[in-house]
Structure formats: C-alpha cells, structure tokens
C-alpha cells in the first residue's frame, strides 16, 4: 500500500480510537487534521529557527576563529616589541659624569644627554711652565680669539699654524698640548711606534679660557684632580702681546704677556 493511502487511514484509526459512541468520526478527522496542520507549522517554524541558530553558530565560530588569529598575531607582535625593548635597554649607554676616568683623562664637562663632553689630562703635560709664544716667532697676532666649549681646539690649530711658520722647532703651550699622548691609565706616555695591542689617546689641545674655567671649577674646586697652585695657560689670545690664563691658587682669570709669563699646561680633549 502506498504512503499516501496509509496517512488517511491513520487519521481514521486515530479518530476512531478517540471517538465516543454516537460521535461523528469526520469531526474527529477534521480536528486531527487541524492539529496536524498546526504541528506541521510549528515544526516548520522551529526548523527555521534551528537553521538560523546553526547559521549564527557557524558565523560566531568564524568570528571567534578570526579573533583568535588576531589575538595570536597581537601576542606575537607584543613579544617582538618586548624583545626589542629589552635589547635597547641592554644597549643603552650609561651617561658620563664629572670626575669619571675616561679615555686617559678625567671628565670635567658633559652635555645634557650625558653622552658628549670634555676630558682633561690627569697630569700636566710638562713638569715646568712654558711660554705661550714660540720665541721671536710668537710676536704676532694668531687670531686665536675663540672662547667657549670646543673653541680651544680651533685656537690651538691657529696658534701652531702661525707660530711655526718661521720656526718649527720651539716649544710653547699650544704645541705641547697638541703633541700630548697618553695610555689608558692617563699617566704612562705612549711610546713611538705605538704597539697594536696598546691603547693610546691623542687629539688633545690647549683649552679656551672658558674651558679652563670649567676645568678649574669642576675638577680642582671639587678636589677631583691635583693641580699646582700656579698659573695655567688658555689658548684664548687677548691681543698681540697677551693671552688669558688662570691662577689655580685663587681661580682668578687674567691676561698676561705671552713671552714674559711662564704658565703650566693641562691638555683637554672632547668626546
């Protein structure tokens, strides 16, 4: 028997089972048919809702997977950033400070970042005082009038250039500072030729008047280095006859004769 004939019979049997004597069986059949229609509608409705829930679940699952991928990516980036920060911290250079022993000298000035500044030799470049000028060849204007941070280096070049034109032999303050070379300890002179395994520091010059004042204030005044209680030359020229120097006993800065005044020499270098 085909299914389309079984279903009506089921309705009939069901209607007969619930029918009372004297009831119209067709009324029960119609009632069951109405129930079946309602049940079918409910099933269709719930099926649609279930399908929608499945769709939402799959969509949410996709979004969750996407969020998980993004989270994992961000975690990897954060780990990379953390690693880079750790590397930068480990490579960070400690700032220099006044009185630090560095490159064969003592730091007496540092800039705001603490990475650049000036150092002074730990000892005088000569045991005795010398003249500022180079004998008779020094009786001329050198135009070494620079003052301030770094000016001493330019002054030193000008002085040597002008005062060795006629006589390349003499000994004078700027030349002594320029020729100064010292080992890492800041005491031992470098031997020529310098052995490859040794560290020798050159590049020194006679400080400008301002640099010499900083040297006196930051090292001598704070007892961070020993100085003789005598005059020390600066590279700053006042005029054809005089140049500036500082009395390290009193801290007074004064201009005196390039040829008749004997002053000590403390070399400086920049970093």
Short mmCIF file of N, CA and C in Angstrom, two decimals, residues 62-141:
data_model
loop_
_atom_site.label_atom_id
_atom_site.label_comp_id
_atom_site.label_asym_id
_atom_site.label_seq_id
_atom_site.Cartn_x
_atom_site.Cartn_y
_atom_site.Cartn_z
N UNK A 62 33.22 31.40 13.11
CA UNK A 62 34.15 32.06 12.20
C UNK A 62 34.75 33.31 12.81
N UNK A 63 33.87 34.11 13.48
CA UNK A 63 34.35 35.32 14.13
C UNK A 63 35.31 35.00 15.26
N UNK A 64 34.97 33.96 16.03
CA UNK A 64 35.86 33.55 17.12
C UNK A 64 37.22 33.11 16.58
N UNK A 65 37.20 32.40 15.47
CA UNK A 65 38.46 31.96 14.86
C UNK A 65 39.27 33.17 14.39
N UNK A 66 38.55 34.15 13.81
CA UNK A 66 39.23 35.36 13.35
C UNK A 66 39.82 36.14 14.53
N UNK A 67 39.02 36.26 15.61
CA UNK A 67 39.51 36.95 16.80
C UNK A 67 40.71 36.23 17.41
N UNK A 68 40.66 34.89 17.39
CA UNK A 68 41.77 34.12 17.92
C UNK A 68 43.04 34.38 17.11
N UNK A 69 42.88 34.46 15.78
CA UNK A 69 44.02 34.72 14.91
C UNK A 69 44.60 36.10 15.18
N UNK A 70 43.68 37.10 15.33
CA UNK A 70 44.14 38.46 15.61
C UNK A 70 44.86 38.52 16.95
N UNK A 71 44.27 37.85 17.95
CA UNK A 71 44.88 37.84 19.29
C UNK A 71 46.26 37.20 19.25
N UNK A 72 46.37 36.08 18.54
CA UNK A 72 47.67 35.41 18.44
C UNK A 72 48.68 36.31 17.72
N UNK A 73 48.21 37.02 16.68
CA UNK A 73 49.10 37.94 15.96
C UNK A 73 49.56 39.08 16.85
N UNK A 74 48.62 39.65 17.63
CA UNK A 74 48.98 40.74 18.55
C UNK A 74 49.94 40.25 19.62
N UNK A 75 49.71 39.03 20.10
CA UNK A 75 50.60 38.47 21.12
C UNK A 75 52.02 38.34 20.58
N UNK A 76 52.13 37.89 19.32
CA UNK A 76 53.45 37.77 18.70
C UNK A 76 54.12 39.13 18.57
N UNK A 77 53.34 40.15 18.14
CA UNK A 77 53.89 41.49 18.00
C UNK A 77 54.33 42.05 19.34
N UNK A 78 53.52 41.81 20.38
CA UNK A 78 53.88 42.28 21.72
C UNK A 78 55.17 41.62 22.20
N UNK A 79 55.31 40.33 21.92
CA UNK A 79 56.53 39.63 22.30
C UNK A 79 57.73 40.21 21.56
N UNK A 80 57.55 40.53 20.27
CA UNK A 80 58.64 41.12 19.50
C UNK A 80 59.01 42.49 20.05
N UNK A 81 57.98 43.31 20.36
CA UNK A 81 58.23 44.64 20.93
C UNK A 81 58.96 44.52 22.26
N UNK A 82 58.53 43.57 23.09
CA UNK A 82 59.18 43.37 24.37
C UNK A 82 60.64 42.99 24.20
N UNK A 83 60.90 42.14 23.21
CA UNK A 83 62.28 41.73 22.95
C UNK A 83 63.12 42.90 22.48
N UNK A 84 62.53 43.76 21.60
CA UNK A 84 63.25 44.93 21.11
C UNK A 84 63.54 45.91 22.24
N UNK A 85 62.56 46.10 23.14
CA UNK A 85 62.76 47.00 24.28
C UNK A 85 63.88 46.49 25.17
N UNK A 86 63.90 45.18 25.42
CA UNK A 86 64.96 44.59 26.24
C UNK A 86 66.32 44.80 25.60
N UNK A 87 66.36 44.66 24.26
CA UNK A 87 67.62 44.86 23.55
C UNK A 87 68.10 46.30 23.67
N UNK A 88 67.15 47.26 23.50
CA UNK A 88 67.50 48.67 23.62
C UNK A 88 68.01 49.00 25.02
N UNK A 89 67.36 48.41 26.02
CA UNK A 89 67.79 48.66 27.40
C UNK A 89 69.20 48.14 27.64
N UNK A 90 69.46 46.94 27.11
CA UNK A 90 70.78 46.34 27.32
C UNK A 90 71.87 47.10 26.58
N UNK A 91 71.49 47.76 25.44
CA UNK A 91 72.47 48.51 24.65
C UNK A 91 72.58 49.97 25.06
N UNK A 92 71.75 50.39 26.00
CA UNK A 92 71.77 51.79 26.41
C UNK A 92 73.10 52.13 27.08
N UNK A 93 73.70 53.24 26.65
CA UNK A 93 74.99 53.66 27.18
C UNK A 93 74.77 54.51 28.42
N UNK A 94 75.47 54.17 29.48
CA UNK A 94 75.34 54.93 30.73
C UNK A 94 75.89 56.34 30.53
N UNK A 95 75.25 57.36 31.10
CA UNK A 95 75.72 58.74 30.94
C UNK A 95 77.06 58.96 31.64
N UNK A 96 77.87 59.83 31.06
CA UNK A 96 79.14 60.18 31.68
C UNK A 96 78.90 61.17 32.82
N UNK A 97 79.89 61.32 33.68
CA UNK A 97 79.73 62.20 34.84
C UNK A 97 81.05 62.90 35.16
N UNK A 98 80.95 64.03 35.85
CA UNK A 98 82.11 64.81 36.22
C UNK A 98 83.02 63.98 37.13
N UNK A 99 84.31 63.96 36.80
CA UNK A 99 85.28 63.21 37.59
C UNK A 99 85.50 61.79 37.12
N UNK A 100 84.74 61.35 36.12
CA UNK A 100 84.89 59.98 35.59
C UNK A 100 86.23 59.83 34.88
N UNK A 101 86.89 58.72 35.13
CA UNK A 101 88.12 58.41 34.42
C UNK A 101 87.75 57.83 33.06
N UNK A 102 88.15 58.52 31.98
CA UNK A 102 87.68 58.13 30.65
C UNK A 102 88.70 58.53 29.60
N UNK A 103 89.06 57.58 28.75
CA UNK A 103 89.95 57.80 27.61
C UNK A 103 91.25 58.50 28.01
N UNK A 104 91.82 58.06 29.12
CA UNK A 104 93.11 58.58 29.55
C UNK A 104 93.05 59.91 30.27
N UNK A 105 91.84 60.37 30.59
CA UNK A 105 91.71 61.65 31.29
C UNK A 105 90.56 61.63 32.28
N UNK A 106 90.17 62.81 32.73
CA UNK A 106 89.05 62.96 33.67
C UNK A 106 87.98 63.85 33.05
N UNK A 107 86.74 63.40 33.10
CA UNK A 107 85.63 64.19 32.54
C UNK A 107 85.40 65.42 33.42
N UNK A 108 85.37 66.60 32.78
CA UNK A 108 85.08 67.81 33.55
C UNK A 108 83.88 68.60 32.99
N UNK A 109 83.31 68.09 31.90
CA UNK A 109 82.09 68.71 31.35
C UNK A 109 81.34 67.66 30.56
N UNK A 110 80.00 67.61 30.73
CA UNK A 110 79.14 66.73 29.92
C UNK A 110 77.93 67.53 29.45
N UNK A 111 77.41 67.17 28.28
CA UNK A 111 76.23 67.86 27.76
C UNK A 111 74.97 67.34 28.45
N UNK A 112 73.81 67.85 28.03
CA UNK A 112 72.55 67.50 28.69
C UNK A 112 72.23 66.01 28.61
N UNK A 113 72.61 65.36 27.53
CA UNK A 113 72.33 63.93 27.36
C UNK A 113 73.35 63.05 28.07
N UNK A 114 74.45 63.64 28.50
CA UNK A 114 75.47 62.87 29.21
C UNK A 114 76.31 61.97 28.33
N UNK A 115 76.26 62.18 26.99
CA UNK A 115 76.99 61.31 26.07
C UNK A 115 78.21 62.00 25.46
N UNK A 116 78.27 63.30 25.51
CA UNK A 116 79.39 64.05 24.93
C UNK A 116 79.88 65.09 25.93
N UNK A 117 81.15 65.43 25.81
CA UNK A 117 81.69 66.42 26.74
C UNK A 117 83.17 66.61 26.55
N UNK A 118 83.84 67.00 27.65
CA UNK A 118 85.27 67.29 27.62
C UNK A 118 85.99 66.53 28.72
N UNK A 119 87.22 66.13 28.42
CA UNK A 119 88.07 65.50 29.44
C UNK A 119 89.37 66.29 29.54
N UNK A 120 89.97 66.26 30.70
CA UNK A 120 91.27 66.91 30.94
C UNK A 120 92.30 65.83 31.23
N UNK A 121 93.53 66.09 30.83
CA UNK A 121 94.59 65.14 31.16
C UNK A 121 94.74 65.06 32.68
N UNK A 122 95.10 63.89 33.18
CA UNK A 122 95.21 63.69 34.62
C UNK A 122 96.42 64.39 35.21
N UNK A 123 97.38 64.67 34.37
CA UNK A 123 98.60 65.35 34.82
C UNK A 123 98.92 66.49 33.87
N UNK A 124 99.79 67.41 34.32
CA UNK A 124 100.26 68.46 33.43
C UNK A 124 101.13 67.83 32.34
N UNK A 125 101.11 68.43 31.16
CA UNK A 125 101.86 67.84 30.04
C UNK A 125 103.36 68.07 30.17
N UNK A 126 103.76 68.96 31.05
CA UNK A 126 105.17 69.19 31.31
C UNK A 126 105.35 69.52 32.78
N UNK A 127 106.51 69.19 33.32
CA UNK A 127 106.75 69.43 34.74
C UNK A 127 107.07 70.89 35.04
N UNK A 128 107.40 71.65 34.03
CA UNK A 128 107.75 73.05 34.21
C UNK A 128 106.83 73.93 33.36
N UNK A 129 106.73 75.18 33.76
CA UNK A 129 105.94 76.12 32.99
C UNK A 129 106.63 76.51 31.69
N UNK A 130 105.85 76.95 30.73
CA UNK A 130 106.39 77.36 29.42
C UNK A 130 105.74 78.66 28.98
N UNK A 131 106.30 79.26 27.94
CA UNK A 131 105.73 80.47 27.36
C UNK A 131 104.54 80.12 26.46
N UNK A 132 103.70 81.11 26.25
CA UNK A 132 102.58 80.95 25.32
C UNK A 132 103.07 81.07 23.89
N UNK A 133 104.04 81.99 23.66
CA UNK A 133 104.53 82.23 22.31
C UNK A 133 105.72 81.34 22.00
N UNK A 134 106.05 81.24 20.71
CA UNK A 134 107.18 80.43 20.27
C UNK A 134 108.38 81.34 19.97
N UNK A 135 109.03 81.77 21.03
CA UNK A 135 110.20 82.63 20.86
C UNK A 135 109.86 83.89 20.10
N UNK A 136 110.77 84.31 19.26
CA UNK A 136 110.57 85.53 18.48
C UNK A 136 109.45 85.36 17.46
N UNK A 137 109.20 84.11 17.03
CA UNK A 137 108.16 83.85 16.05
C UNK A 137 106.77 84.05 16.64
N UNK A 138 106.71 84.19 17.97
CA UNK A 138 105.41 84.33 18.61
C UNK A 138 104.94 85.76 18.72
N UNK A 139 105.74 86.71 18.28
CA UNK A 139 105.35 88.12 18.38
C UNK A 139 104.43 88.50 17.23
N UNK A 140 103.32 87.87 17.15
CA UNK A 140 102.34 88.17 16.10
C UNK A 140 100.95 87.80 16.59
N UNK A 141 99.95 88.37 15.96
CA UNK A 141 98.56 88.02 16.28
C UNK A 141 98.23 86.69 15.62
#
